[in-house]
Amino acid sequence: MTEFTGNHILSVNQFDRDAIEKVFSVAHSMEPYARREKRTTVLNGAILGNLFFEPSTRTRVSFGTAFNLLGGEVRETTGMDNSALAKGESLFDTARVLSGYSDIIAMRHPAAGSVSEFAEGSRVPVINGGDGANEHPTQALLDLFTIKRELNYHGAGIDGLHIAMIGDLRYGRTVHSLSRLLCLFKNIRFTLISPAELAMPQPIVDAIKDAGHQLTITDQLEGNMDADICYQTRIQEERFPSQEEANRYRGKFRLNQAIYTRHFQSKTVIMHPLPRDSRMEANELDIDLNVNPNLAIFRQTDNGVLVRMALFALTLGVEDLVSKYERDVVWHSNKSS
Ligand code: CP
């Protein structure tokens, strides 16, 4: 099984099923702290370097929140222009310097492979918060944690799952990482729906086939597809050579209640890594789905805190000490209701 303590988390390829179960079990134990029923100071004095060289809302803030909830402090760098990378400093030198100021680092960067390159210069563990179109391992773990919880609610497990992935499967790093994690499970059915130009990269298609899973590749939503999970994605406009090219695909796969009813089961869970593009010309996940109880997007974002708390606790070797440093919450909190 993956040894967590002191190690980087750069790719989903580091995980086997035992490691995933360990993360999920620790994530589950974090619930009282995330809900503010209890608090813990287990990471009192520890510093997270939260380095986001590409825009982010959830990943950046949930990494910081998770570290704070464990009692640690967060130091942020946001945007390339606000760092010496803009003056030509290398990722190696930046890592060497910033790892001297932190106990652990979370990082996002627009270039594929950049977080691994950075980790080579780091003296502390580095967690990949997304490197270009390559990987987003912590999102894949929180997505899988959400899938497990949602399916448990319907009395099913991950083995035997049918997942439909829709939209920009070429540049959407979350579907790359999630697909690779699902390759560790049994009898998965993948239905990959995208324009041919935005199809899932061949190495991931090959990994799905090598794992013996069923695979359907299509460029349109057709009939009722019997999926357990509908995983919608955004057109990753920032990775296209031009806006004109991104505009060609925007709005191609909208999902609203009427389309959902036509193509999915009444219990199909709707997921999206977010942000959803709510501009009229895209509207990939209509707000009329907000009242659909199967819309799991905000359960995903809440689960992200639990999973990131688990990864910090495991990487810093305190997963068994969290409750020892427990305190009561003395303020009124709606989160516990
Ligand atoms: N899902 C995700 O990575 O969201 P952000 O870009 O807001 O971090």
Coordinates of C-alpha atoms and ligand atoms in Angstrom, one line a residue:
M1 CA 0.0 0.0 0.0
T2 CA 1.1 3.6 -0.6
E3 CA 3.2 5.0 2.2
F4 CA 1.7 8.4 2.9
T5 CA 3.9 9.9 5.6
G6 CA 6.5 12.4 4.3
N7 CA 5.7 11.6 0.6
H8 CA 4.4 13.8 -2.3
I9 CA 1.0 13.2 -3.8
L10 CA 1.5 13.9 -7.4
S11 CA -0.6 11.4 -9.4
V12 CA -3.4 9.0 -9.0
N13 CA -1.0 6.3 -10.2
Q14 CA 0.4 6.3 -6.7
F15 CA -2.8 4.8 -5.3
D16 CA -4.1 1.2 -5.0
R17 CA -7.4 0.2 -3.6
D18 CA -6.0 -0.2 0.0
A19 CA -4.6 3.3 -0.1
I20 CA -7.9 4.7 -1.4
E21 CA -9.8 3.0 1.4
K22 CA -7.4 4.4 3.9
V23 CA -8.0 7.9 2.6
F24 CA -11.7 7.4 2.7
S25 CA -11.7 6.0 6.2
V26 CA -9.6 9.0 7.5
A27 CA -11.8 11.4 5.5
H28 CA -14.9 9.9 7.1
S29 CA -13.4 10.5 10.6
M30 CA -12.9 14.2 9.8
E31 CA -16.6 14.8 9.6
P32 CA -17.2 16.1 13.2
Y33 CA -14.4 18.7 12.6
A34 CA -15.6 19.8 9.2
R35 CA -19.1 20.1 10.6
R36 CA -17.8 22.2 13.5
E37 CA -19.2 19.8 16.1
K38 CA -15.6 19.5 17.5
R39 CA -12.3 21.1 16.6
T40 CA -8.8 19.8 16.7
T41 CA -5.4 21.5 17.1
V42 CA -3.3 18.5 15.9
L43 CA -1.4 20.6 13.3
N44 CA -0.9 23.6 15.7
G45 CA 2.2 25.4 14.5
A46 CA 2.4 23.6 11.1
I47 CA 2.4 25.8 7.9
L48 CA 0.8 25.0 4.6
G49 CA 2.3 26.8 1.6
N50 CA -0.7 27.1 -0.7
L51 CA 0.7 28.0 -4.2
F52 CA -1.8 28.6 -6.9
F53 CA -0.3 29.8 -10.2
E54 CA -3.6 29.3 -12.0
P55 CA -7.2 30.4 -11.0
S56 CA -9.0 28.3 -8.5
T57 CA -11.9 28.8 -6.0
R58 CA -12.6 25.3 -4.5
T59 CA -9.3 23.6 -4.6
R60 CA -7.3 26.5 -3.2
V61 CA -9.8 27.5 -0.5
S62 CA -10.6 23.9 0.5
F63 CA -6.9 23.1 0.9
G64 CA -6.6 26.1 3.1
T65 CA -9.8 25.3 5.0
A66 CA -8.8 21.7 5.5
F67 CA -5.4 22.8 7.0
N68 CA -7.0 25.4 9.2
L69 CA -9.6 22.8 10.5
L70 CA -6.6 20.6 11.6
G71 CA -5.2 23.6 13.5
G72 CA -2.5 24.6 11.0
E73 CA -1.6 28.0 9.4
V74 CA -1.9 28.8 5.7
R75 CA 0.5 31.0 3.6
E76 CA -0.8 31.7 0.1
T77 CA 0.8 32.7 -3.2
T78 CA -1.7 33.3 -5.9
G79 CA -1.0 34.1 -9.6
M80 CA 2.2 33.8 -11.6
D81 CA 2.6 37.6 -11.7
N82 CA 2.9 37.8 -7.9
S83 CA 5.8 35.4 -7.7
A84 CA 9.4 35.5 -8.8
L85 CA 8.5 32.9 -11.5
A86 CA 7.5 36.0 -13.5
K87 CA 11.2 37.1 -13.2
G88 CA 12.5 33.8 -14.6
E89 CA 13.1 31.9 -11.4
S90 CA 12.9 28.1 -12.0
L91 CA 10.4 25.8 -10.4
F92 CA 13.3 24.0 -8.7
D93 CA 14.6 27.2 -7.0
T94 CA 11.1 28.3 -6.0
A95 CA 10.5 24.9 -4.4
R96 CA 13.9 25.0 -2.6
V97 CA 13.0 28.4 -1.1
L98 CA 9.3 27.9 -0.3
S99 CA 9.8 24.5 1.2
G100 CA 12.1 26.2 3.7
Y101 CA 9.0 28.2 4.9
S102 CA 6.5 25.4 5.0
D103 CA 5.8 21.9 6.4
I104 CA 3.8 20.9 3.4
I105 CA 2.9 22.5 0.0
A106 CA -0.2 22.3 -2.2
M107 CA 0.3 23.6 -5.7
R108 CA -1.5 24.3 -8.9
H109 CA 0.3 25.3 -12.1
P110 CA -0.9 25.6 -15.8
A111 CA 1.9 23.4 -17.2
A112 CA 1.5 19.6 -17.3
G113 CA 4.3 18.0 -15.2
S114 CA 5.1 21.2 -13.4
V115 CA 4.1 20.1 -10.0
S116 CA 6.3 17.0 -10.2
E117 CA 9.2 19.2 -11.4
F118 CA 8.6 21.5 -8.4
A119 CA 8.5 18.5 -6.1
E120 CA 12.0 17.6 -7.1
G121 CA 13.3 20.8 -5.5
S122 CA 11.1 20.6 -2.4
R123 CA 12.2 19.5 1.0
V124 CA 8.6 18.9 2.2
P125 CA 5.7 16.9 0.7
V126 CA 4.0 18.5 -2.3
I127 CA 0.3 17.8 -3.2
N128 CA -0.7 18.3 -6.8
G129 CA -3.7 20.7 -7.0
G130 CA -3.8 20.4 -10.8
D131 CA -1.1 20.6 -13.4
G132 CA -2.3 21.8 -16.7
A133 CA -4.5 19.3 -18.6
N134 CA -2.6 16.4 -17.0
E135 CA -3.9 15.4 -13.5
H136 CA -6.0 16.6 -10.5
P137 CA -5.5 13.7 -8.1
T138 CA -7.2 15.2 -5.0
Q139 CA -10.3 16.1 -7.1
A140 CA -10.4 12.5 -8.4
L141 CA -10.2 11.2 -4.8
L142 CA -13.1 13.5 -3.7
D143 CA -15.1 12.5 -6.7
L144 CA -14.6 8.8 -6.0
F145 CA -15.4 9.4 -2.3
T146 CA -18.6 11.2 -3.5
I147 CA -19.5 8.4 -5.9
K148 CA -19.1 5.8 -3.1
R149 CA -21.3 7.8 -0.7
E150 CA -24.0 8.5 -3.3
L151 CA -24.1 4.9 -4.5
N152 CA -24.2 3.6 -0.9
Y153 CA -27.3 5.7 -0.5
H154 CA -28.8 3.6 -3.3
G155 CA -27.5 0.3 -1.9
A156 CA -24.7 -0.1 -4.6
G157 CA -20.9 0.0 -4.6
I158 CA -18.3 1.3 -7.0
D159 CA -17.6 -2.1 -8.6
G160 CA -20.1 -2.6 -11.5
L161 CA -20.7 1.2 -11.8
H162 CA -21.8 2.8 -15.1
I163 CA -20.5 6.3 -15.5
A164 CA -21.2 8.7 -18.4
M165 CA -18.5 11.4 -18.8
I166 CA -19.6 14.3 -20.9
G167 CA -18.0 17.3 -22.5
D168 CA -14.4 18.3 -22.8
L169 CA -12.7 15.0 -22.1
R170 CA -9.5 16.0 -23.8
Y171 CA -8.4 18.9 -21.6
G172 CA -10.5 18.1 -18.5
R173 CA -7.9 16.8 -16.1
T174 CA -10.5 15.7 -13.5
V175 CA -11.9 13.0 -15.9
H176 CA -8.4 11.8 -16.7
S177 CA -7.5 11.3 -13.0
L178 CA -11.0 9.8 -12.1
S179 CA -10.9 7.4 -15.0
R180 CA -7.5 6.1 -13.9
L181 CA -8.7 5.6 -10.3
L182 CA -11.8 3.7 -11.6
C183 CA -9.4 1.4 -13.5
L184 CA -8.6 -0.1 -10.0
F185 CA -12.2 -1.3 -9.6
K186 CA -14.1 -4.1 -11.3
N187 CA -16.6 -4.2 -14.2
I188 CA -16.9 -0.5 -14.7
R189 CA -18.9 0.7 -17.7
F190 CA -17.6 3.9 -19.2
T191 CA -19.7 6.0 -21.7
L192 CA -17.6 8.8 -23.0
I193 CA -19.5 11.5 -24.8
S194 CA -17.7 14.4 -26.5
P195 CA -17.0 16.0 -29.8
A196 CA -14.4 13.8 -31.6
E197 CA -11.9 16.7 -31.3
L198 CA -12.3 16.7 -27.5
A199 CA -12.2 12.9 -27.0
M200 CA -10.5 11.3 -24.0
P201 CA -6.7 11.0 -24.6
Q202 CA -5.6 7.6 -26.0
P203 CA -3.4 6.5 -23.1
I204 CA -6.4 6.8 -20.8
V205 CA -8.7 4.9 -23.3
D206 CA -6.0 2.2 -23.4
A207 CA -5.8 2.0 -19.6
I208 CA -9.6 1.6 -19.4
K209 CA -9.4 -1.2 -22.0
D210 CA -6.4 -2.9 -20.4
A211 CA -8.4 -3.0 -17.1
G212 CA -11.0 -5.0 -18.9
H213 CA -13.8 -2.4 -18.5
Q214 CA -16.6 -1.8 -21.0
L215 CA -16.2 1.3 -23.1
T216 CA -18.6 3.2 -25.4
I217 CA -17.3 6.3 -27.2
T218 CA -19.8 8.6 -28.8
D219 CA -20.3 12.2 -29.9
Q220 CA -23.9 12.5 -28.7
L221 CA -26.4 11.8 -25.9
E222 CA -28.7 9.0 -27.2
G223 CA -31.6 7.2 -25.7
N224 CA -31.8 6.4 -22.0
M225 CA -28.3 5.3 -21.1
D226 CA -28.9 3.6 -17.8
A227 CA -25.9 5.4 -16.1
D228 CA -25.5 5.5 -12.4
I229 CA -23.4 8.6 -12.6
C230 CA -23.6 11.5 -15.1
Y231 CA -20.3 13.4 -14.8
Q232 CA -20.5 16.7 -16.7
T233 CA -17.5 18.9 -17.5
R234 CA -16.7 22.4 -18.6
I235 CA -15.1 23.3 -21.9
Q236 CA -11.6 24.1 -20.6
E237 CA -11.3 27.3 -22.7
E238 CA -8.0 28.3 -21.0
R239 CA -6.3 25.2 -22.7
F240 CA -7.5 25.9 -26.2
P241 CA -5.2 27.5 -28.8
S242 CA -7.8 30.3 -29.3
Q243 CA -11.1 31.5 -27.9
E244 CA -12.7 31.0 -31.3
E245 CA -11.9 27.3 -31.1
A246 CA -13.4 27.0 -27.6
N247 CA -16.5 28.8 -28.7
R248 CA -17.1 26.1 -31.3
Y249 CA -17.8 23.6 -28.5
R250 CA -19.4 25.8 -25.9
G251 CA -23.0 24.8 -25.2
K252 CA -22.7 21.6 -27.2
F253 CA -23.7 19.4 -24.3
R254 CA -26.1 21.3 -22.1
L255 CA -27.7 19.4 -19.3
N256 CA -31.0 20.6 -17.8
Q257 CA -33.9 18.7 -16.2
A258 CA -35.7 17.9 -19.5
I259 CA -32.5 16.5 -21.0
Y260 CA -31.7 14.6 -17.8
T261 CA -35.2 13.0 -17.8
R262 CA -34.8 12.0 -21.4
H263 CA -31.4 10.4 -21.1
F264 CA -30.9 9.3 -17.5
Q265 CA -32.6 7.2 -14.8
S266 CA -34.5 9.0 -12.1
K267 CA -31.8 8.0 -9.6
T268 CA -28.7 9.0 -11.8
V269 CA -26.3 11.1 -9.7
I270 CA -25.3 14.3 -11.4
M271 CA -21.7 15.4 -10.8
H272 CA -19.4 18.2 -12.1
P273 CA -16.0 19.2 -10.7
L274 CA -17.1 22.8 -11.0
P275 CA -16.9 25.6 -11.8
R276 CA -19.9 25.1 -14.1
D277 CA -20.0 27.7 -16.9
S278 CA -23.4 29.4 -16.3
R279 CA -23.0 31.9 -19.1
M280 CA -26.0 31.7 -21.5
E281 CA -23.9 30.5 -24.4
A282 CA -22.6 27.5 -22.3
N283 CA -25.1 26.7 -19.6
E284 CA -23.7 23.2 -19.3
L285 CA -25.6 22.5 -16.0
D286 CA -28.8 24.4 -15.9
I287 CA -29.9 25.9 -12.6
D288 CA -33.3 24.1 -13.0
L289 CA -31.3 21.1 -11.8
N290 CA -30.6 22.8 -8.4
V291 CA -33.7 21.3 -6.9
N292 CA -33.0 17.8 -8.3
P293 CA -32.0 15.7 -5.2
N294 CA -29.5 13.8 -7.4
L295 CA -27.5 16.9 -8.1
A296 CA -24.3 16.1 -6.0
I297 CA -22.1 19.0 -7.0
F298 CA -22.2 20.8 -3.6
R299 CA -21.8 17.5 -1.8
Q300 CA -18.7 17.0 -3.9
T301 CA -17.3 20.4 -2.7
D302 CA -18.1 19.6 0.9
N303 CA -16.4 16.2 0.5
G304 CA -13.3 17.9 -0.9
V305 CA -12.6 19.4 2.6
L306 CA -12.8 15.9 4.2
V307 CA -10.6 14.3 1.6
R308 CA -8.0 17.1 1.8
M309 CA -8.0 17.0 5.6
A310 CA -7.3 13.2 5.3
L311 CA -4.5 13.7 2.9
F312 CA -2.8 16.3 5.1
A313 CA -3.2 14.1 8.2
L314 CA -1.8 11.1 6.4
T315 CA 1.1 12.9 4.8
L316 CA 2.1 14.6 8.0
G317 CA 1.6 11.3 10.0
V318 CA -1.0 12.5 12.5
E319 CA -4.1 10.5 11.4
D320 CA -4.2 8.6 14.7
L321 CA -3.6 11.8 16.8
V322 CA -6.5 14.0 15.6
S323 CA -9.0 13.1 18.3
K324 CA -6.3 13.3 21.0
Y325 CA -6.0 17.1 20.3
E326 CA -9.8 17.5 20.2
R327 CA -11.5 20.6 21.7
D328 CA -15.2 21.6 22.1
V329 CA -16.6 24.2 19.8
V330 CA -17.8 27.1 21.9
W331 CA -19.5 29.2 19.3
H332 CA -22.9 28.7 17.6
S333 CA -22.4 26.9 14.3
N334 CA -25.1 26.0 11.8
K335 CA -22.9 23.4 10.2
S336 CA -23.7 20.8 12.8
S337 CA -27.4 20.9 12.0
Ligands
CP1 N1 -12.7 21.6 -9.2 C1 -11.8 22.6 -9.2 O1 -10.6 22.3 -9.4 O2 -12.3 23.8 -9.0 P1 -11.3 25.2 -8.9 O3 -10.7 25.4 -10.2 O4 -12.3 26.2 -8.4 O5 -10.3 24.8 -7.9

